[in-house]
Amino acid sequence: MNPIPVNEPLLDGNEKRYLFECIETGWISSEGQFVKQFEEQLAARVGRKYGIAVSNGSVALDVAVAALGIGSGDEVILPTFTIISCAAAIVRVGAVPVVVDCDAQTWNMDVSQIEAKITSRTKAIMVVHTYGLPVDMEPVLTLAGKYGLHIIEDAAEMHGQTYKGSPCGSFGTISTFSFYPNKHITTGEGGMLVTNDEKLAEHCRSLRNLCFQPQKRFIHKELGWNFRMTNLQAALGVAQLERLEEFVARKHHMGQRYTELLADIPSLELPIPKTDYAENIYWVYGLVLKDEVPFDAEEAMRRLAKYKIGTRPFFWPMHEQPVLQKMGLFDGVSYPVAERIARRGFYIPSGMALTDEQICRVAQVVAEVFK
Ligand SMILES: *Cc1c(COP(=O)(O)O)cnc(C)c1O
């Protein structure tokens, strides 16, 4: 049997044509036209005025935090169940990550825990839409208004998703995307910030480009980074964006198929198909082992690997990260929902190139291993 990888992207649209154009014309750096085009098109797609393309989704968060002027002693509230990039962006500017647990059904941050964490030092709430369903945004928007906080929306996994009909990437002060090959659309490596705030957009552009000054290029008033996206990456992005609708429909179909095929396995918790504010777009198809299963996700993934089925573990909570604990953060705290799904959760092949036949085979193997 051929292995089934956990992710394989689909690059059979205009990708080759646009890449060829870059090479033919010699426009391969960040100065090329595809970068502007990709920024404009993605921003428009989520109803934002400005898009700032960067080299990946992690640095998009670094730029967002820095551009908002968050710094030493400030606090940012975020879910503990997320990727390290979120906490890293906060810690690197000298600010303090303050975490909340997640919801057992949606795996997204439990928004009812946010208000109790707000202090006079809180500057922002970083929301992270996770695995297929968006965060329940309305209560977060209300809190941000009430306490004058910024919202940084990490929409890395949410291309094409909506919350109560509004696009993910349209909420709060600034939003970020990733275009890593396992995201709905990919540029190989890549990311973007989107915002409606012109000044903030300019600041992001400057931070992305070493804070070169327009007039006196090599005299710097602030430290930035070289986080520019190349025209080659953006060429892929433009081609991928043309198919976003189709890709989201495809993922939705994959999720529904898995749910049909796995519904009768009593030892597994499956992703919920929808909430009252969104349908699941199944960025990845996650499984959580019920408590009566006598082994954990690591063992489950080992068993599936014997059948050459690719898997990935769930995120590991921020409050349990050795690197953050070493900094004196999160001493003695516990967030039981995140701790549980981190140990009992993993995801099965969910990439864009996954075929219906492969879905059936994965489901058969999962049924055999967990029955
Ligand atoms: C993928 C991802 C990122 C990081 O994006 P990269 O492009 O891989 O750096 C950030 N946040 C979330 C929620 C992600 O899923």
mmCIF file of C-alpha atoms and ligand atoms in Angstrom:
data_model
loop_
_atom_site.group_PDB
_atom_site.id
_atom_site.type_symbol
_atom_site.label_atom_id
_atom_site.label_comp_id
_atom_site.label_asym_id
_atom_site.label_seq_id
_atom_site.Cartn_x
_atom_site.Cartn_y
_atom_site.Cartn_z
ATOM 1 C CA MET A 1 0.000 0.000 0.000
ATOM 2 C CA ASN A 2 1.242 3.496 -0.815
ATOM 3 C CA PRO A 3 1.714 5.807 2.142
ATOM 4 C CA ILE A 4 -0.941 8.473 2.631
ATOM 5 C CA PRO A 5 0.801 11.684 3.698
ATOM 6 C CA VAL A 6 -0.789 13.907 6.318
ATOM 7 C CA ASN A 7 -0.720 16.770 3.810
ATOM 8 C CA GLU A 8 -0.167 17.252 0.110
ATOM 9 C CA PRO A 9 -0.959 20.555 -1.616
ATOM 10 C CA LEU A 10 -2.746 20.925 -4.948
ATOM 11 C CA LEU A 11 -0.800 23.016 -7.475
ATOM 12 C CA ASP A 12 -2.539 22.240 -10.746
ATOM 13 C CA GLY A 13 -4.049 25.641 -11.570
ATOM 14 C CA ASN A 14 -2.160 28.676 -12.925
ATOM 15 C CA GLU A 15 0.824 28.183 -10.593
ATOM 16 C CA LYS A 16 3.240 27.075 -13.334
ATOM 17 C CA ARG A 17 2.128 29.801 -15.719
ATOM 18 C CA TYR A 18 2.626 32.620 -13.209
ATOM 19 C CA LEU A 19 5.934 31.211 -11.964
ATOM 20 C CA PHE A 20 7.128 30.960 -15.563
ATOM 21 C CA GLU A 21 6.164 34.589 -16.029
ATOM 22 C CA CYS A 22 8.362 35.600 -13.063
ATOM 23 C CA ILE A 23 11.317 33.776 -14.558
ATOM 24 C CA GLU A 24 10.730 35.051 -18.106
ATOM 25 C CA THR A 25 10.523 38.650 -16.935
ATOM 26 C CA GLY A 26 13.264 38.389 -14.323
ATOM 27 C CA TRP A 27 10.952 39.628 -11.553
ATOM 28 C CA ILE A 28 11.769 37.232 -8.751
ATOM 29 C CA SER A 29 12.319 39.514 -5.734
ATOM 30 C CA SER A 30 9.747 41.189 -3.532
ATOM 31 C CA GLU A 31 9.577 44.098 -5.989
ATOM 32 C CA GLY A 32 7.528 42.106 -8.503
ATOM 33 C CA GLN A 33 3.903 42.832 -9.412
ATOM 34 C CA PHE A 34 2.490 39.542 -8.100
ATOM 35 C CA VAL A 35 3.260 40.678 -4.541
ATOM 36 C CA LYS A 36 1.052 43.769 -4.879
ATOM 37 C CA GLN A 37 -1.604 41.797 -6.699
ATOM 38 C CA PHE A 38 -1.672 39.085 -4.036
ATOM 39 C CA GLU A 39 -1.832 41.682 -1.247
ATOM 40 C CA GLU A 40 -4.717 43.523 -2.882
ATOM 41 C CA GLN A 41 -6.655 40.416 -3.773
ATOM 42 C CA LEU A 42 -6.354 38.716 -0.406
ATOM 43 C CA ALA A 43 -7.192 41.913 1.479
ATOM 44 C CA ALA A 44 -10.245 42.441 -0.746
ATOM 45 C CA ARG A 45 -11.298 38.834 -0.210
ATOM 46 C CA VAL A 46 -11.609 39.423 3.542
ATOM 47 C CA GLY A 47 -12.949 42.982 3.296
ATOM 48 C CA ARG A 48 -9.781 44.741 4.428
ATOM 49 C CA LYS A 49 -8.205 47.843 2.891
ATOM 50 C CA TYR A 50 -4.535 46.884 3.211
ATOM 51 C CA GLY A 51 -2.539 43.678 2.837
ATOM 52 C CA ILE A 52 1.139 43.324 3.745
ATOM 53 C CA ALA A 53 2.759 40.126 2.468
ATOM 54 C CA VAL A 54 5.534 38.619 4.585
ATOM 55 C CA SER A 55 7.701 35.514 4.540
ATOM 56 C CA ASN A 56 5.492 33.324 6.759
ATOM 57 C CA GLY A 57 2.571 33.290 9.182
ATOM 58 C CA SER A 58 4.756 33.279 12.278
ATOM 59 C CA VAL A 59 6.571 36.498 11.431
ATOM 60 C CA ALA A 60 3.228 38.058 10.495
ATOM 61 C CA LEU A 61 2.417 37.739 14.208
ATOM 62 C CA ASP A 62 5.785 39.265 15.173
ATOM 63 C CA VAL A 63 5.074 42.227 12.917
ATOM 64 C CA ALA A 64 1.500 42.599 14.226
ATOM 65 C CA VAL A 65 2.603 42.698 17.859
ATOM 66 C CA ALA A 66 5.492 45.083 17.158
ATOM 67 C CA ALA A 67 3.425 47.371 14.931
ATOM 68 C CA LEU A 68 0.819 47.789 17.680
ATOM 69 C CA GLY A 69 3.570 49.057 19.965
ATOM 70 C CA ILE A 70 3.126 46.236 22.460
ATOM 71 C CA GLY A 71 6.233 46.020 24.622
ATOM 72 C CA SER A 72 7.846 45.440 27.971
ATOM 73 C CA GLY A 73 5.374 44.740 30.778
ATOM 74 C CA ASP A 74 2.305 44.706 28.541
ATOM 75 C CA GLU A 75 0.016 41.695 28.609
ATOM 76 C CA VAL A 76 -1.655 39.894 25.732
ATOM 77 C CA ILE A 77 -4.395 37.316 26.260
ATOM 78 C CA LEU A 78 -4.333 34.250 24.002
ATOM 79 C CA PRO A 79 -5.432 30.612 23.997
ATOM 80 C CA THR A 80 -3.043 28.151 25.631
ATOM 81 C CA PHE A 81 -3.961 25.675 22.882
ATOM 82 C CA THR A 82 -2.124 27.179 19.920
ATOM 83 C CA ILE A 83 1.134 27.188 17.981
ATOM 84 C CA ILE A 84 4.282 28.587 19.628
ATOM 85 C CA SER A 85 4.408 31.442 17.075
ATOM 86 C CA CYS A 86 1.643 33.265 18.980
ATOM 87 C CA ALA A 87 3.379 33.225 22.362
ATOM 88 C CA ALA A 88 6.798 33.797 20.767
ATOM 89 C CA ALA A 89 5.653 37.029 19.141
ATOM 90 C CA ILE A 90 4.477 38.319 22.527
ATOM 91 C CA VAL A 91 7.510 37.194 24.522
ATOM 92 C CA ARG A 92 10.002 38.560 21.986
ATOM 93 C CA VAL A 93 8.851 42.152 22.515
ATOM 94 C CA GLY A 94 9.121 41.711 26.291
ATOM 95 C CA ALA A 95 5.372 41.399 26.823
ATOM 96 C CA VAL A 96 3.645 38.728 28.893
ATOM 97 C CA PRO A 97 1.444 36.016 27.354
ATOM 98 C CA VAL A 98 -1.647 35.390 29.507
ATOM 99 C CA VAL A 99 -3.508 32.265 28.497
ATOM 100 C CA VAL A 100 -7.031 30.894 28.714
ATOM 101 C CA ASP A 101 -8.219 27.313 28.288
ATOM 102 C CA CYS A 102 -10.110 26.087 25.260
ATOM 103 C CA ASP A 103 -13.608 24.852 24.670
ATOM 104 C CA ALA A 104 -13.948 21.054 24.699
ATOM 105 C CA GLN A 105 -16.197 20.974 21.622
ATOM 106 C CA THR A 106 -14.704 23.579 19.277
ATOM 107 C CA TRP A 107 -11.076 23.395 20.541
ATOM 108 C CA ASN A 108 -11.053 27.197 20.257
ATOM 109 C CA MET A 109 -10.308 29.585 23.124
ATOM 110 C CA ASP A 110 -12.982 29.599 25.826
ATOM 111 C CA VAL A 111 -14.048 33.221 25.476
ATOM 112 C CA SER A 112 -15.884 33.144 28.814
ATOM 113 C CA GLN A 113 -12.485 33.004 30.553
ATOM 114 C CA ILE A 114 -11.070 36.169 28.974
ATOM 115 C CA GLU A 115 -12.596 38.929 31.089
ATOM 116 C CA ALA A 116 -11.194 37.578 34.362
ATOM 117 C CA LYS A 117 -7.696 37.821 32.855
ATOM 118 C CA ILE A 118 -7.910 41.488 31.860
ATOM 119 C CA THR A 119 -5.735 43.841 33.944
ATOM 120 C CA SER A 120 -4.555 47.438 33.590
ATOM 121 C CA ARG A 121 -1.565 46.086 31.648
ATOM 122 C CA THR A 122 -3.611 44.170 29.055
ATOM 123 C CA LYS A 123 -3.083 45.611 25.576
ATOM 124 C CA ALA A 124 -4.566 43.035 23.252
ATOM 125 C CA ILE A 125 -6.444 39.791 22.818
ATOM 126 C CA MET A 126 -4.874 37.442 20.302
ATOM 127 C CA VAL A 127 -7.582 35.166 18.935
ATOM 128 C CA VAL A 128 -6.567 32.017 17.052
ATOM 129 C CA HIS A 129 -9.152 30.233 14.939
ATOM 130 C CA THR A 130 -8.279 26.590 15.354
ATOM 131 C CA TYR A 131 -8.520 23.573 13.023
ATOM 132 C CA GLY A 132 -11.738 24.492 11.194
ATOM 133 C CA LEU A 133 -14.091 26.487 13.364
ATOM 134 C CA PRO A 134 -13.671 30.171 14.199
ATOM 135 C CA VAL A 135 -13.481 31.633 17.686
ATOM 136 C CA ASP A 136 -16.811 32.958 18.985
ATOM 137 C CA MET A 137 -15.928 36.548 18.071
ATOM 138 C CA GLU A 138 -18.895 38.569 19.353
ATOM 139 C CA PRO A 139 -18.046 38.327 23.070
ATOM 140 C CA VAL A 140 -14.396 39.089 22.236
ATOM 141 C CA LEU A 141 -15.355 42.187 20.244
ATOM 142 C CA THR A 142 -17.538 43.344 23.131
ATOM 143 C CA LEU A 143 -14.689 42.946 25.631
ATOM 144 C CA ALA A 144 -12.221 44.688 23.321
ATOM 145 C CA GLY A 145 -14.624 47.628 23.061
ATOM 146 C CA LYS A 146 -15.366 47.733 26.776
ATOM 147 C CA TYR A 147 -11.692 47.705 27.845
ATOM 148 C CA GLY A 148 -10.128 49.478 24.842
ATOM 149 C CA LEU A 149 -8.062 46.478 23.740
ATOM 150 C CA HIS A 150 -6.666 45.582 20.338
ATOM 151 C CA ILE A 151 -7.637 42.311 18.734
ATOM 152 C CA ILE A 152 -4.947 40.450 16.811
ATOM 153 C CA GLU A 153 -6.746 37.809 14.762
ATOM 154 C CA ASP A 154 -4.601 34.813 13.805
ATOM 155 C CA ALA A 155 -6.529 33.531 10.789
ATOM 156 C CA ALA A 156 -3.665 31.292 9.556
ATOM 157 C CA GLU A 157 -6.002 28.294 9.259
ATOM 158 C CA MET A 158 -9.121 30.124 8.156
ATOM 159 C CA HIS A 159 -8.848 31.195 4.515
ATOM 160 C CA GLY A 160 -12.398 31.223 3.240
ATOM 161 C CA GLN A 161 -14.040 30.748 6.661
ATOM 162 C CA THR A 162 -16.659 33.140 8.005
ATOM 163 C CA TYR A 163 -18.046 34.017 11.438
ATOM 164 C CA LYS A 164 -21.771 34.877 11.293
ATOM 165 C CA GLY A 165 -21.254 35.605 7.602
ATOM 166 C CA SER A 166 -18.247 37.944 7.969
ATOM 167 C CA PRO A 167 -14.879 36.704 6.695
ATOM 168 C CA CYS A 168 -12.244 35.500 9.134
ATOM 169 C CA GLY A 169 -9.440 37.996 8.679
ATOM 170 C CA SER A 170 -11.866 40.920 8.916
ATOM 171 C CA PHE A 171 -12.046 41.091 12.722
ATOM 172 C CA GLY A 172 -10.220 43.364 15.095
ATOM 173 C CA THR A 173 -7.335 45.751 14.613
ATOM 174 C CA ILE A 174 -5.183 43.469 12.509
ATOM 175 C CA SER A 175 -5.352 39.920 11.191
ATOM 176 C CA THR A 176 -2.709 37.495 9.989
ATOM 177 C CA PHE A 177 -2.608 34.587 7.545
ATOM 178 C CA SER A 178 -0.151 31.812 6.747
ATOM 179 C CA PHE A 179 0.405 30.180 3.362
ATOM 180 C CA TYR A 180 2.365 27.160 4.523
ATOM 181 C CA PRO A 181 1.633 24.132 2.267
ATOM 182 C CA ASN A 182 -0.889 22.658 4.690
ATOM 183 C CA LYS A 183 -3.056 25.802 4.719
ATOM 184 C CA HIS A 184 -6.021 26.209 2.391
ATOM 185 C CA ILE A 185 -3.905 28.211 -0.023
ATOM 186 C CA THR A 186 -0.148 28.035 -0.133
ATOM 187 C CA THR A 187 2.875 29.942 -1.376
ATOM 188 C CA GLY A 188 5.352 27.332 -0.089
ATOM 189 C CA GLU A 189 6.262 29.615 2.768
ATOM 190 C CA GLY A 190 4.436 32.877 3.205
ATOM 191 C CA GLY A 191 2.160 35.018 5.297
ATOM 192 C CA MET A 192 0.151 38.216 5.266
ATOM 193 C CA LEU A 193 -1.144 40.918 7.566
ATOM 194 C CA VAL A 194 -4.424 42.662 6.749
ATOM 195 C CA THR A 195 -5.896 45.756 8.357
ATOM 196 C CA ASN A 196 -8.075 48.790 7.655
ATOM 197 C CA ASP A 197 -5.771 51.157 9.529
ATOM 198 C CA GLU A 198 -3.561 53.037 7.064
ATOM 199 C CA LYS A 199 -0.918 54.093 9.628
ATOM 200 C CA LEU A 200 -0.698 50.601 11.042
ATOM 201 C CA ALA A 201 -0.356 49.157 7.521
ATOM 202 C CA GLU A 202 2.495 51.555 6.815
ATOM 203 C CA HIS A 203 4.198 50.595 10.050
ATOM 204 C CA CYS A 204 3.892 46.898 9.121
ATOM 205 C CA ARG A 205 5.366 47.587 5.670
ATOM 206 C CA SER A 206 8.261 49.398 7.244
ATOM 207 C CA LEU A 207 8.916 46.677 9.858
ATOM 208 C CA ARG A 208 8.848 44.021 7.121
ATOM 209 C CA ASN A 209 11.468 45.935 5.143
ATOM 210 C CA LEU A 210 14.184 46.665 7.751
ATOM 211 C CA CYS A 211 12.562 50.059 8.441
ATOM 212 C CA PHE A 212 14.384 51.577 5.491
ATOM 213 C CA GLN A 213 13.294 55.203 5.213
ATOM 214 C CA PRO A 214 11.860 56.349 1.890
ATOM 215 C CA GLN A 215 14.188 59.372 1.703
ATOM 216 C CA LYS A 216 17.265 58.391 3.718
ATOM 217 C CA ARG A 217 17.257 54.677 3.064
ATOM 218 C CA PHE A 218 20.170 53.615 5.238
ATOM 219 C CA ILE A 219 19.345 55.760 8.267
ATOM 220 C CA HIS A 220 17.048 53.884 10.656
ATOM 221 C CA LYS A 221 14.800 55.213 13.412
ATOM 222 C CA GLU A 222 13.506 51.788 14.339
ATOM 223 C CA LEU A 223 14.672 48.180 13.999
ATOM 224 C CA GLY A 224 12.776 46.048 11.529
ATOM 225 C CA TRP A 225 13.332 42.737 9.810
ATOM 226 C CA ASN A 226 13.705 41.454 6.311
ATOM 227 C CA PHE A 227 10.420 39.551 6.236
ATOM 228 C CA ARG A 228 9.615 40.280 2.570
ATOM 229 C CA MET A 229 7.721 37.835 0.373
ATOM 230 C CA THR A 230 9.213 37.083 -3.061
ATOM 231 C CA ASN A 231 7.384 37.512 -6.340
ATOM 232 C CA LEU A 232 7.766 33.736 -6.876
ATOM 233 C CA GLN A 233 5.831 33.040 -3.690
ATOM 234 C CA ALA A 234 3.192 35.644 -4.536
ATOM 235 C CA ALA A 235 2.795 34.159 -8.040
ATOM 236 C CA LEU A 236 1.761 30.900 -6.378
ATOM 237 C CA GLY A 237 -0.506 32.839 -4.037
ATOM 238 C CA VAL A 238 -2.374 34.559 -6.865
ATOM 239 C CA ALA A 239 -2.907 31.219 -8.620
ATOM 240 C CA GLN A 240 -4.050 29.552 -5.394
ATOM 241 C CA LEU A 241 -6.394 32.375 -4.456
ATOM 242 C CA GLU A 242 -8.233 31.918 -7.764
ATOM 243 C CA ARG A 243 -9.356 28.536 -6.418
ATOM 244 C CA LEU A 244 -10.120 29.384 -2.808
ATOM 245 C CA GLU A 245 -13.853 28.676 -3.118
ATOM 246 C CA GLU A 246 -13.182 25.309 -4.707
ATOM 247 C CA PHE A 247 -10.576 24.454 -2.060
ATOM 248 C CA VAL A 248 -12.884 25.317 0.820
ATOM 249 C CA ALA A 249 -15.671 23.213 -0.749
ATOM 250 C CA ARG A 250 -13.205 20.366 -1.146
ATOM 251 C CA LYS A 251 -12.123 20.468 2.498
ATOM 252 C CA HIS A 252 -15.728 20.653 3.562
ATOM 253 C CA HIS A 253 -16.469 17.552 1.513
ATOM 254 C CA MET A 254 -13.471 15.706 3.000
ATOM 255 C CA GLY A 255 -14.621 16.549 6.509
ATOM 256 C CA GLN A 256 -18.143 15.343 5.798
ATOM 257 C CA ARG A 257 -16.860 12.088 4.294
ATOM 258 C CA TYR A 258 -14.628 11.374 7.278
ATOM 259 C CA THR A 259 -17.503 12.135 9.637
ATOM 260 C CA GLU A 260 -19.818 9.725 7.802
ATOM 261 C CA LEU A 261 -17.207 6.981 7.706
ATOM 262 C CA LEU A 262 -16.022 7.349 11.312
ATOM 263 C CA ALA A 263 -19.361 8.052 12.991
ATOM 264 C CA ASP A 264 -19.771 4.512 14.351
ATOM 265 C CA ILE A 265 -16.466 4.256 16.166
ATOM 266 C CA PRO A 266 -17.398 4.783 19.815
ATOM 267 C CA SER A 267 -13.867 5.431 21.069
ATOM 268 C CA LEU A 268 -13.374 8.614 19.025
ATOM 269 C CA GLU A 269 -14.550 12.194 19.448
ATOM 270 C CA LEU A 270 -14.926 13.751 15.995
ATOM 271 C CA PRO A 271 -14.845 17.443 15.071
ATOM 272 C CA ILE A 272 -18.287 19.022 15.362
ATOM 273 C CA PRO A 273 -19.762 19.888 11.944
ATOM 274 C CA LYS A 274 -20.990 23.331 12.951
ATOM 275 C CA THR A 275 -21.792 25.816 15.682
ATOM 276 C CA ASP A 276 -24.486 28.483 15.634
ATOM 277 C CA TYR A 277 -21.996 30.911 14.054
ATOM 278 C CA ALA A 278 -20.086 28.837 11.489
ATOM 279 C CA GLU A 279 -19.782 25.563 9.612
ATOM 280 C CA ASN A 280 -16.609 23.584 10.098
ATOM 281 C CA ILE A 281 -14.252 23.965 7.125
ATOM 282 C CA TYR A 282 -11.984 21.191 8.456
ATOM 283 C CA TRP A 283 -8.607 22.827 7.935
ATOM 284 C CA VAL A 284 -7.434 19.557 9.463
ATOM 285 C CA TYR A 285 -9.551 16.584 10.515
ATOM 286 C CA GLY A 286 -8.801 16.101 14.202
ATOM 287 C CA LEU A 287 -9.628 13.066 16.327
ATOM 288 C CA VAL A 288 -9.675 12.930 20.122
ATOM 289 C CA LEU A 289 -9.461 9.574 21.904
ATOM 290 C CA LYS A 290 -12.192 9.180 24.494
ATOM 291 C CA ASP A 291 -11.077 8.717 28.067
ATOM 292 C CA GLU A 292 -11.880 5.001 28.118
ATOM 293 C CA VAL A 293 -9.268 4.343 25.391
ATOM 294 C CA PRO A 294 -6.305 2.863 27.291
ATOM 295 C CA PHE A 295 -3.612 4.595 25.216
ATOM 296 C CA ASP A 296 -2.818 8.158 24.164
ATOM 297 C CA ALA A 297 -2.445 10.020 20.858
ATOM 298 C CA GLU A 298 1.228 9.087 20.516
ATOM 299 C CA GLU A 299 0.387 5.409 20.574
ATOM 300 C CA ALA A 300 -2.562 5.964 18.218
ATOM 301 C CA MET A 301 -0.278 7.704 15.730
ATOM 302 C CA ARG A 302 2.277 4.883 16.009
ATOM 303 C CA ARG A 303 -0.444 2.355 15.209
ATOM 304 C CA LEU A 304 -1.597 4.314 12.162
ATOM 305 C CA ALA A 305 2.009 4.736 10.997
ATOM 306 C CA LYS A 306 2.258 0.941 10.717
ATOM 307 C CA TYR A 307 -0.353 1.231 7.986
ATOM 308 C CA LYS A 308 1.552 4.191 6.457
ATOM 309 C CA ILE A 309 -1.143 6.673 7.406
ATOM 310 C CA GLY A 310 0.383 10.087 8.087
ATOM 311 C CA THR A 311 -0.712 11.948 11.227
ATOM 312 C CA ARG A 312 0.269 14.970 13.321
ATOM 313 C CA PRO A 313 -0.174 15.544 17.023
ATOM 314 C CA PHE A 314 -2.392 18.369 18.262
ATOM 315 C CA PHE A 315 -0.776 21.550 19.570
ATOM 316 C CA TRP A 316 0.946 21.328 22.948
ATOM 317 C CA PRO A 317 -0.403 23.972 25.374
ATOM 318 C CA MET A 318 1.637 27.128 25.875
ATOM 319 C CA HIS A 319 1.490 26.806 29.681
ATOM 320 C CA GLU A 320 3.263 23.426 29.384
ATOM 321 C CA GLN A 321 6.072 24.620 27.090
ATOM 322 C CA PRO A 322 9.512 24.127 28.666
ATOM 323 C CA VAL A 323 10.881 27.213 26.900
ATOM 324 C CA LEU A 324 8.177 29.454 28.393
ATOM 325 C CA GLN A 325 8.268 27.823 31.833
ATOM 326 C CA LYS A 326 12.025 28.475 31.954
ATOM 327 C CA MET A 327 11.193 32.171 31.659
ATOM 328 C CA GLY A 328 9.152 31.906 34.850
ATOM 329 C CA LEU A 329 5.812 31.877 33.064
ATOM 330 C CA PHE A 330 2.788 29.734 33.943
ATOM 331 C CA ASP A 331 4.056 28.414 37.265
ATOM 332 C CA GLY A 332 1.662 25.889 38.782
ATOM 333 C CA VAL A 333 -1.295 26.639 36.513
ATOM 334 C CA SER A 334 -3.555 24.070 34.867
ATOM 335 C CA TYR A 335 -5.880 24.256 31.888
ATOM 336 C CA PRO A 336 -7.500 20.844 31.822
ATOM 337 C CA VAL A 337 -9.303 20.963 28.475
ATOM 338 C CA ALA A 338 -6.173 21.887 26.533
ATOM 339 C CA GLU A 339 -4.088 19.400 28.513
ATOM 340 C CA ARG A 340 -6.515 16.640 27.667
ATOM 341 C CA ILE A 341 -6.837 17.261 23.941
ATOM 342 C CA ALA A 342 -3.072 17.780 23.609
ATOM 343 C CA ARG A 343 -2.554 14.272 24.966
ATOM 344 C CA ARG A 344 -5.486 12.561 23.302
ATOM 345 C CA GLY A 345 -5.785 14.480 20.023
ATOM 346 C CA PHE A 346 -4.132 14.145 16.628
ATOM 347 C CA TYR A 347 -5.140 14.665 13.048
ATOM 348 C CA ILE A 348 -5.342 12.355 10.072
ATOM 349 C CA PRO A 349 -4.548 13.077 6.385
ATOM 350 C CA SER A 350 -6.341 16.313 5.474
ATOM 351 C CA GLY A 351 -4.378 17.862 2.595
ATOM 352 C CA MET A 352 -5.920 19.414 -0.476
ATOM 353 C CA ALA A 353 -4.715 16.611 -2.781
ATOM 354 C CA LEU A 354 -6.352 13.862 -0.685
ATOM 355 C CA THR A 355 -8.644 11.704 -2.865
ATOM 356 C CA ASP A 356 -11.953 10.064 -1.942
ATOM 357 C CA GLU A 357 -10.262 6.654 -2.223
ATOM 358 C CA GLN A 358 -7.592 7.720 0.240
ATOM 359 C CA ILE A 359 -10.240 9.014 2.650
ATOM 360 C CA CYS A 360 -11.949 5.611 2.524
ATOM 361 C CA ARG A 361 -8.715 3.796 3.184
ATOM 362 C CA VAL A 362 -7.776 6.057 6.081
ATOM 363 C CA ALA A 363 -11.244 5.535 7.556
ATOM 364 C CA GLN A 364 -10.956 1.748 7.172
ATOM 365 C CA VAL A 365 -7.605 1.676 8.931
ATOM 366 C CA VAL A 366 -8.828 3.988 11.698
ATOM 367 C CA ALA A 367 -11.863 1.719 12.195
ATOM 368 C CA GLU A 368 -9.633 -1.333 12.412
ATOM 369 C CA VAL A 369 -7.186 0.241 14.836
ATOM 370 C CA PHE A 370 -9.793 1.757 17.167
ATOM 371 C CA LYS A 371 -12.694 -0.668 17.143
HETATM 372 C C1 LIG B 1 0.415 27.693 10.532
HETATM 373 C C2 LIG B 1 0.086 28.592 11.632
HETATM 374 C C3 LIG B 1 0.892 29.687 11.972
HETATM 375 C C4 LIG B 1 2.280 29.878 11.441
HETATM 376 O O1 LIG B 1 2.396 29.989 10.101
HETATM 377 P P1 LIG B 1 3.786 29.663 9.374
HETATM 378 O O2 LIG B 1 3.560 30.206 8.005
HETATM 379 O O3 LIG B 1 3.943 28.183 9.390
HETATM 380 O O4 LIG B 1 4.858 30.363 10.102
HETATM 381 C C5 LIG B 1 0.443 30.579 12.929
HETATM 382 N N1 LIG B 1 -0.715 30.387 13.551
HETATM 383 C C6 LIG B 1 -1.504 29.330 13.292
HETATM 384 C C7 LIG B 1 -2.790 29.199 14.019
HETATM 385 C C8 LIG B 1 -1.123 28.384 12.339
HETATM 386 O O5 LIG B 1 -1.903 27.323 12.090
#
